[in-house]
Coordinates of C-alpha atoms in Angstrom, one line a residue:
X1 CA 23.7 -8.3 18.7
X2 CA 21.2 -9.8 16.5
X3 CA 22.7 -10.3 12.5
X4 CA 21.6 -8.1 9.9
X5 CA 19.6 -9.8 6.9
X6 CA 23.1 -9.5 5.0
X7 CA 24.8 -11.8 7.2
X8 CA 21.2 -14.3 7.9
X9 CA 19.7 -16.8 6.2
X10 CA 16.4 -16.0 4.2
X11 CA 13.7 -16.6 6.9
X12 CA 10.9 -19.9 6.2
X13 CA 8.0 -19.3 4.0
X14 CA 6.2 -20.2 7.2
X15 CA 7.6 -17.2 9.0
X16 CA 6.3 -14.6 5.8
X17 CA 3.1 -15.9 4.9
X18 CA 1.9 -14.0 8.4
X19 CA 3.3 -10.9 6.8
X20 CA 2.1 -11.4 3.3
X21 CA -1.4 -11.8 5.3
X22 CA -1.2 -9.1 7.1
X23 CA -0.2 -7.0 4.0
X24 CA -3.6 -8.7 2.1
X25 CA -5.8 -7.4 5.3
X26 CA -5.0 -3.8 5.0
X27 CA -5.5 -3.6 1.3
X28 CA -8.7 -5.8 1.8
X29 CA -10.0 -3.9 4.7
X30 CA -9.8 -0.5 3.0
X31 CA -11.3 -1.3 -0.4
X32 CA -13.5 -3.6 0.6
X33 CA -15.4 -1.7 3.4
X34 CA -14.5 1.1 1.2
X35 CA -16.7 0.0 -1.9
X36 CA -20.0 -1.2 0.1
X37 CA -20.0 1.8 2.7
X38 CA -22.8 3.7 0.2
X39 CA -25.0 0.4 1.1
X40 CA -26.0 1.4 4.8
X41 CA -29.5 2.9 5.5
X42 CA -30.2 6.2 6.4
X43 CA -27.9 9.4 6.0
X44 CA -24.9 6.9 4.7
X45 CA -26.3 6.4 1.2
X46 CA -28.4 9.6 0.8
X47 CA -25.5 12.2 1.3
X48 CA -22.4 11.9 -0.7
X49 CA -20.6 14.5 1.9
X50 CA -21.2 11.9 4.6
X51 CA -20.0 9.5 2.5
X52 CA -16.8 11.4 1.5
X53 CA -16.4 12.1 4.8
X54 CA -16.3 8.7 6.3
X55 CA -13.9 7.7 3.7
X56 CA -11.7 10.0 4.4
X57 CA -11.8 8.6 8.4
X58 CA -9.4 5.6 6.9
X59 CA -6.7 7.7 4.8
X60 CA -6.4 10.5 7.2
X61 CA -5.8 8.3 10.1
X62 CA -3.5 6.6 7.7
X63 CA -1.8 9.7 6.6
X64 CA -1.2 11.1 9.9
X65 CA -0.1 8.0 11.9
X66 CA 1.9 5.8 9.8
X67 CA 5.3 7.7 10.0
X68 CA 4.5 7.6 13.7
X69 CA 3.9 3.8 14.1
X70 CA 6.7 3.7 12.0
X71 CA 9.3 5.0 14.7
X72 CA 7.6 3.3 17.2
X73 CA 8.6 0.0 15.7
X74 CA 11.8 1.1 15.4
X75 CA 12.1 2.3 19.6
X76 CA 10.3 -1.0 20.7
X77 CA 10.3 -3.5 17.8
X78 CA 8.5 -4.3 14.7
X79 CA 6.8 -7.4 16.0
X80 CA 4.5 -6.2 18.8
X81 CA 3.3 -3.1 16.3
X82 CA 2.6 -5.6 14.0
X83 CA 0.8 -7.9 16.3
X84 CA -1.1 -4.8 18.3
X85 CA -1.6 -3.1 15.3
X86 CA -3.7 -6.1 14.0
X87 CA -5.3 -6.7 17.6
X88 CA -6.9 -3.7 17.2
X89 CA -7.9 -4.0 13.7
X90 CA -10.3 -6.4 14.8
X91 CA -11.2 -5.0 17.6
X92 CA -12.4 -1.7 15.6
X93 CA -14.4 -4.1 13.4
X94 CA -15.7 -5.4 16.4
X95 CA -17.1 -2.3 17.3
X96 CA -19.3 -2.1 14.6
X97 CA -20.7 -5.5 14.8
X98 CA -21.5 -5.1 18.6
X99 CA -23.1 -1.6 18.3
X100 CA -24.9 -1.5 14.9
X101 CA -25.6 1.4 14.9
X102 CA -24.7 4.5 12.1
X103 CA -23.1 6.7 14.9
X104 CA -20.6 3.6 15.8
X105 CA -19.4 3.4 12.2
X106 CA -17.4 6.6 12.6
X107 CA -15.3 4.7 15.3
X108 CA -15.3 1.8 13.6
X109 CA -13.7 3.1 10.4
X110 CA -11.1 5.5 12.1
X111 CA -10.0 2.5 14.8
X112 CA -9.1 0.8 11.5
X113 CA -7.5 3.6 9.8
X114 CA -5.3 3.9 13.0
X115 CA -4.4 0.0 13.3
X116 CA -3.9 -0.1 9.9
X117 CA -1.5 2.9 10.2
X118 CA 0.1 0.6 13.3
X119 CA 0.9 -2.5 11.2
X120 CA 1.6 -1.8 7.8
X121 CA 4.6 -0.3 8.1
X122 CA 5.7 -2.6 10.8
X123 CA 4.9 -5.4 8.3
X124 CA 6.8 -3.7 5.6
X125 CA 9.9 -3.4 8.0
X126 CA 9.8 -7.2 9.0
X127 CA 10.3 -8.0 5.4
X128 CA 13.3 -5.9 4.7
X129 CA 14.7 -7.1 8.4
X130 CA 13.8 -10.7 8.2
X131 CA 15.5 -10.6 4.6
X132 CA 19.1 -10.9 3.5
X133 CA 19.4 -7.7 0.8
X134 CA 20.0 -9.6 -2.1
X135 CA 16.3 -11.5 -1.1
X136 CA 14.4 -8.1 -0.2
X137 CA 13.2 -7.8 -4.1
X138 CA 11.5 -11.0 -4.2
X139 CA 10.2 -10.6 -0.7
X140 CA 8.9 -7.2 -1.1
X141 CA 7.3 -8.5 -4.8
X142 CA 5.7 -11.4 -3.4
X143 CA 4.3 -8.7 0.2
X144 CA 2.9 -6.5 -3.0
X145 CA 1.2 -9.1 -4.7
X146 CA -1.1 -10.5 -1.6
X147 CA -1.6 -6.7 -1.4
X148 CA -3.0 -6.3 -5.0
X149 CA -4.7 -9.7 -4.4
X150 CA -6.5 -7.9 -1.2
X151 CA -7.6 -4.7 -3.3
X152 CA -8.7 -7.4 -6.3
X153 CA -11.0 -9.1 -4.2
X154 CA -11.9 -6.6 -1.5
X155 CA -14.6 -5.4 -3.5
X156 CA -15.7 -8.3 -5.3
X157 CA -15.7 -10.3 -1.9
X158 CA -17.1 -7.7 0.0
X159 CA -19.8 -7.0 -1.9
X160 CA -21.2 -10.7 -1.5
X161 CA -20.6 -10.5 1.8
X162 CA -22.9 -7.4 2.2
X163 CA -25.2 -8.9 -0.1
X164 CA -25.7 -11.9 2.5
X165 CA -25.4 -10.8 5.6
X166 CA -25.2 -6.8 5.2
X167 CA -22.2 -4.8 6.4
X168 CA -22.3 -5.8 10.0
X169 CA -21.3 -9.4 8.4
X170 CA -18.5 -7.5 6.5
X171 CA -17.1 -5.7 9.9
X172 CA -17.5 -9.5 11.4
X173 CA -15.3 -11.1 9.2
X174 CA -12.5 -8.6 8.7
X175 CA -12.6 -9.0 13.0
X176 CA -12.2 -12.6 12.2
X177 CA -9.5 -12.1 9.6
X178 CA -7.1 -9.8 11.3
X179 CA -7.3 -11.8 14.7
X180 CA -6.6 -15.1 12.6
X181 CA -3.6 -13.3 10.7
X182 CA -2.1 -12.0 14.6
X183 CA -2.5 -15.2 16.2
X184 CA -0.5 -16.6 12.9
X185 CA 2.0 -13.6 13.1
X186 CA 2.8 -14.4 17.3
X187 CA 3.3 -18.0 16.5
X188 CA 5.2 -17.6 13.4
X189 CA 6.4 -14.4 12.9
X190 CA 10.6 -14.3 15.2
X191 CA 11.4 -11.5 17.1
X192 CA 13.6 -8.8 15.8
X193 CA 14.7 -6.6 18.8
X194 CA 14.8 -3.5 18.1
X195 CA 18.9 -2.2 17.2
X196 CA 20.7 1.0 18.9
X197 CA 20.3 4.0 17.2
X198 CA 22.0 7.2 17.6
X199 CA 20.0 10.5 18.3
X200 CA 18.6 12.3 15.5
X201 CA 17.4 15.8 15.3
X202 CA 14.4 16.7 13.0
X203 CA 17.3 18.6 11.0
X204 CA 18.5 14.9 10.5
X205 CA 15.4 13.6 9.5
X206 CA 14.6 16.3 7.4
X207 CA 18.2 15.5 5.8
X208 CA 17.7 11.8 5.7
X209 CA 14.2 12.3 3.6
X210 CA 15.1 14.7 1.4
X211 CA 18.8 12.2 -0.2
X212 CA 17.4 11.3 -3.1
X213 CA 18.2 7.2 -2.1
X214 CA 14.7 8.3 -0.3
X215 CA 12.9 10.8 -2.3
X216 CA 13.4 8.8 -5.4
X217 CA 11.7 5.4 -4.8
X218 CA 9.4 7.2 -2.5
X219 CA 8.1 9.4 -5.3
X220 CA 7.5 6.8 -7.5
X221 CA 5.3 5.2 -5.1
X222 CA 3.2 8.0 -4.9
X223 CA 3.1 8.3 -8.8
X224 CA 2.0 4.8 -8.7
X225 CA -0.5 4.8 -6.2
X226 CA -1.9 8.0 -7.8
X227 CA -2.1 6.0 -11.3
X228 CA -3.5 3.1 -9.5
X229 CA -6.3 4.7 -7.7
X230 CA -7.1 6.5 -10.5
X231 CA -7.3 3.3 -12.2
X232 CA -9.1 1.6 -9.8
X233 CA -12.2 4.7 -9.4
X234 CA -12.4 6.7 -13.1
X235 CA -11.8 3.6 -15.3
X236 CA -15.5 2.3 -14.2
X237 CA -16.9 5.9 -15.7
X238 CA -14.6 5.4 -18.9
X239 CA -16.1 1.5 -19.2
X240 CA -19.3 3.0 -18.9
X241 CA -19.4 5.9 -21.6
X242 CA -18.2 2.9 -23.8
X243 CA -20.9 1.0 -22.9
X244 CA -19.5 -1.9 -20.9
X245 CA -22.2 -3.1 -17.7
X246 CA -20.8 -3.1 -14.1
X247 CA -20.1 -6.8 -14.4
X248 CA -17.6 -5.8 -17.7
X249 CA -15.9 -2.2 -15.8
X250 CA -15.3 -4.6 -12.4
X251 CA -13.5 -7.2 -14.4
X252 CA -11.3 -4.4 -16.3
X253 CA -10.8 -3.3 -12.5
X254 CA -9.6 -6.6 -11.4
X255 CA -7.5 -6.8 -14.9
X256 CA -4.9 -4.2 -13.5
X257 CA -5.4 -6.0 -9.8
X258 CA -4.2 -8.6 -11.3
X259 CA -1.5 -7.8 -14.4
X260 CA 0.1 -6.1 -10.8
X261 CA -0.4 -9.0 -8.2
X262 CA 1.5 -11.0 -11.4
X263 CA 4.0 -8.7 -12.1
X264 CA 5.2 -8.0 -8.5
X265 CA 7.3 -11.0 -7.6
X266 CA 9.1 -11.4 -10.8
X267 CA 9.9 -7.9 -11.0
X268 CA 11.8 -8.5 -7.8
X269 CA 13.2 -12.1 -8.6
X270 CA 15.2 -10.0 -11.2
X271 CA 16.0 -6.9 -9.1
X272 CA 17.8 -9.8 -7.3
X273 CA 19.5 -11.8 -9.6
X274 CA 20.7 -8.1 -11.4
X275 CA 18.7 -8.5 -14.7
X276 CA 17.8 -4.7 -13.6
X277 CA 18.9 -2.3 -11.8
X278 CA 16.3 -0.8 -9.2
X279 CA 16.3 3.3 -10.7
X280 CA 15.7 1.9 -14.5
X281 CA 13.3 -0.7 -13.2
X282 CA 11.4 1.9 -11.4
X283 CA 11.8 4.6 -14.1
X284 CA 10.3 1.5 -17.1
X285 CA 7.6 1.1 -15.0
X286 CA 6.9 4.5 -14.7
X287 CA 7.0 5.2 -18.3
X288 CA 4.7 2.4 -18.8
X289 CA 2.5 3.3 -16.0
X290 CA 2.0 6.7 -18.1
X291 CA 1.2 5.1 -21.3
X292 CA -1.7 3.2 -19.3
X293 CA -2.8 6.2 -18.4
X294 CA -2.3 7.7 -21.9
X295 CA -4.3 4.3 -23.0
X296 CA -7.4 5.0 -20.9
X297 CA -8.2 8.4 -23.3
X298 CA -8.5 6.1 -26.2
X299 CA -12.5 5.7 -26.7
X300 CA -13.9 2.5 -26.3
X301 CA -13.3 -0.8 -25.0
X302 CA -9.6 -1.2 -25.9
X303 CA -8.7 1.9 -24.0
X304 CA -10.0 0.8 -21.2
X305 CA -8.5 -2.8 -21.4
X306 CA -5.0 -1.4 -22.7
X307 CA -5.1 0.7 -19.7
X308 CA -6.5 -1.9 -16.8
X309 CA -3.0 -4.0 -18.2
X310 CA -0.4 -0.7 -18.6
X311 CA -1.4 0.7 -15.1
X312 CA -0.7 -3.1 -13.8
X313 CA 2.1 -3.7 -15.1
X314 CA 4.1 -0.7 -14.5
X315 CA 2.8 0.0 -10.9
X316 CA 3.5 -4.0 -10.1
X317 CA 6.9 -3.3 -11.4
X318 CA 7.4 -0.1 -9.6
X319 CA 6.0 -1.4 -5.8
X320 CA 8.5 -4.0 -4.7
X321 CA 11.9 -2.4 -6.8
X322 CA 11.2 1.0 -5.0
X323 CA 11.0 -0.6 -1.3
X324 CA 13.5 -3.0 -2.0
X325 CA 15.9 0.0 -2.9
X326 CA 14.5 2.1 0.3
X327 CA 15.2 -1.0 2.6
X328 CA 18.6 -1.6 1.0
X329 CA 19.5 2.4 1.4
X330 CA 18.1 2.7 5.3
X331 CA 19.4 1.7 8.1
X332 CA 18.5 -0.9 9.8
X333 CA 17.8 0.6 13.4
X334 CA 15.2 3.4 11.3
X335 CA 13.5 0.7 8.7
X336 CA 10.3 1.3 10.1
X337 CA 10.7 5.3 10.4
X338 CA 11.6 4.7 6.7
X339 CA 8.5 2.4 5.5
X340 CA 6.4 4.5 7.8
X341 CA 7.3 7.9 5.6
X342 CA 7.5 6.0 2.5
X343 CA 3.8 4.7 3.1
X344 CA 2.8 8.4 4.2
X345 CA 4.3 9.5 0.1
X346 CA 1.8 6.2 -1.0
X347 CA -1.3 7.9 0.9
X348 CA -0.7 11.2 -0.5
X349 CA -0.7 9.6 -3.8
X350 CA -3.3 7.5 -3.3
X351 CA -5.9 10.7 -2.2
X352 CA -3.6 12.9 -4.7
X353 CA -4.1 11.3 -8.3
X354 CA -8.1 11.4 -8.3
X355 CA -8.1 14.7 -6.8
X356 CA -5.8 16.0 -10.0
X357 CA -8.4 13.6 -12.3
X358 CA -11.1 15.0 -11.0
X359 CA -10.7 18.8 -11.1
X360 CA -8.9 18.5 -14.8
X361 CA -12.2 16.9 -15.7
X362 CA -14.7 18.9 -14.1
X363 CA -12.7 22.0 -15.7
X364 CA -12.4 20.6 -19.1
X365 CA -12.7 16.3 -19.8
X366 CA -12.3 12.9 -18.3
X367 CA -9.6 12.3 -20.8
X368 CA -7.5 15.9 -20.5
X369 CA -7.5 14.2 -16.8
X370 CA -5.9 10.7 -17.9
X371 CA -3.2 12.8 -19.8
X372 CA -2.6 15.3 -17.5
X373 CA -1.4 12.5 -14.7
X374 CA -0.1 10.6 -17.5
X375 CA 2.7 13.3 -17.8
X376 CA 2.9 14.1 -14.4
X377 CA 3.9 10.4 -14.2
X378 CA 6.2 9.6 -17.0
X379 CA 7.7 12.8 -16.3
X380 CA 8.9 11.7 -12.5
X381 CA 12.3 10.0 -13.2
X382 CA 13.7 13.1 -15.2
X383 CA 12.3 15.6 -12.5
X384 CA 13.9 13.6 -9.8
X385 CA 17.0 12.9 -11.9
X386 CA 17.9 16.6 -12.3
X387 CA 17.2 17.1 -8.3
X388 CA 19.7 14.6 -6.8
X389 CA 23.1 12.9 -8.0
X390 CA 22.3 10.2 -10.3
X391 CA 25.1 8.1 -9.2
X392 CA 22.7 6.9 -6.1
X393 CA 19.7 5.8 -8.7
X394 CA 20.2 1.8 -8.7
X395 CA 21.5 1.7 -4.8

């Protein structure tokens, strides 16, 4: 029988780096391409509806498929799902490179989203299963840090690549990147066989996902992702209103991503060392994130920068603590299913945050939109504490 992470030594960096690279790939692929789809000619450049639907393909595939692929990873093993997803991502990217026609862009983007739905939760499950529970905070902190780097570099490097060779070159780069990470993972990531699982009914699944040990960290991840998406999408609008140019507003968004990348490893190490507890750390991160969103309502450059730092630091605290909390409270044989469901929560936050702020902004002002989301994010710990038994908060 395969030893559990609690009894196994921590994996080497060589074994973990392909998982971090997979996290970077999904983040870079999501933001690098999405930020540059509007450069395509024809209807894509001229129709916001066309562009919006094309953007929704990737996220829509992830919302539907991540829980499914998470369960498949539990059934057949996370490593083959990771490698297969990366290969599929490379193949989907190559479709547009070969066809080089706007119509094929739909199929390529849908394929990328479906493939990311496979390798993203599989990578999270492997991070959890390969590391002892006492080291999972640091492992998820490093994993999240590399994803944040992908989010930060995606629009910048993606734009540079498109400037050099168009959207076709960007898809070619993504195909090469995913292929390289797939080969690296096949060579370095150890096999983690699936564990025997007791039969689970839909009622059992619903009861487990409604438990506080799952609901609290997943809700926190959804709130953090909502704030992150709003920061990336709307801080440039606030920056432009304050008189900042595109370069300066882009730099502000980069500050957000860099803060998140820098904070996550430290937060994970603090959890492992017992300097902070998961529940209290997540609550502090949500409060900081809410304050950051509130700062976005402050007019001028100072408000934009304070918001970027606050959102980055707050979400950087939440992400590794929430994932480590999920990993520690989940039976190993259900790790993929849990990570897939948690990723679904993140995707809902990714879509819901900008929709909420945009709706409030349309009815009132963007400042009001920031304020509403800030209150909701900061209130998450109090709401969940009333609904769940507090004794399990820091498990």
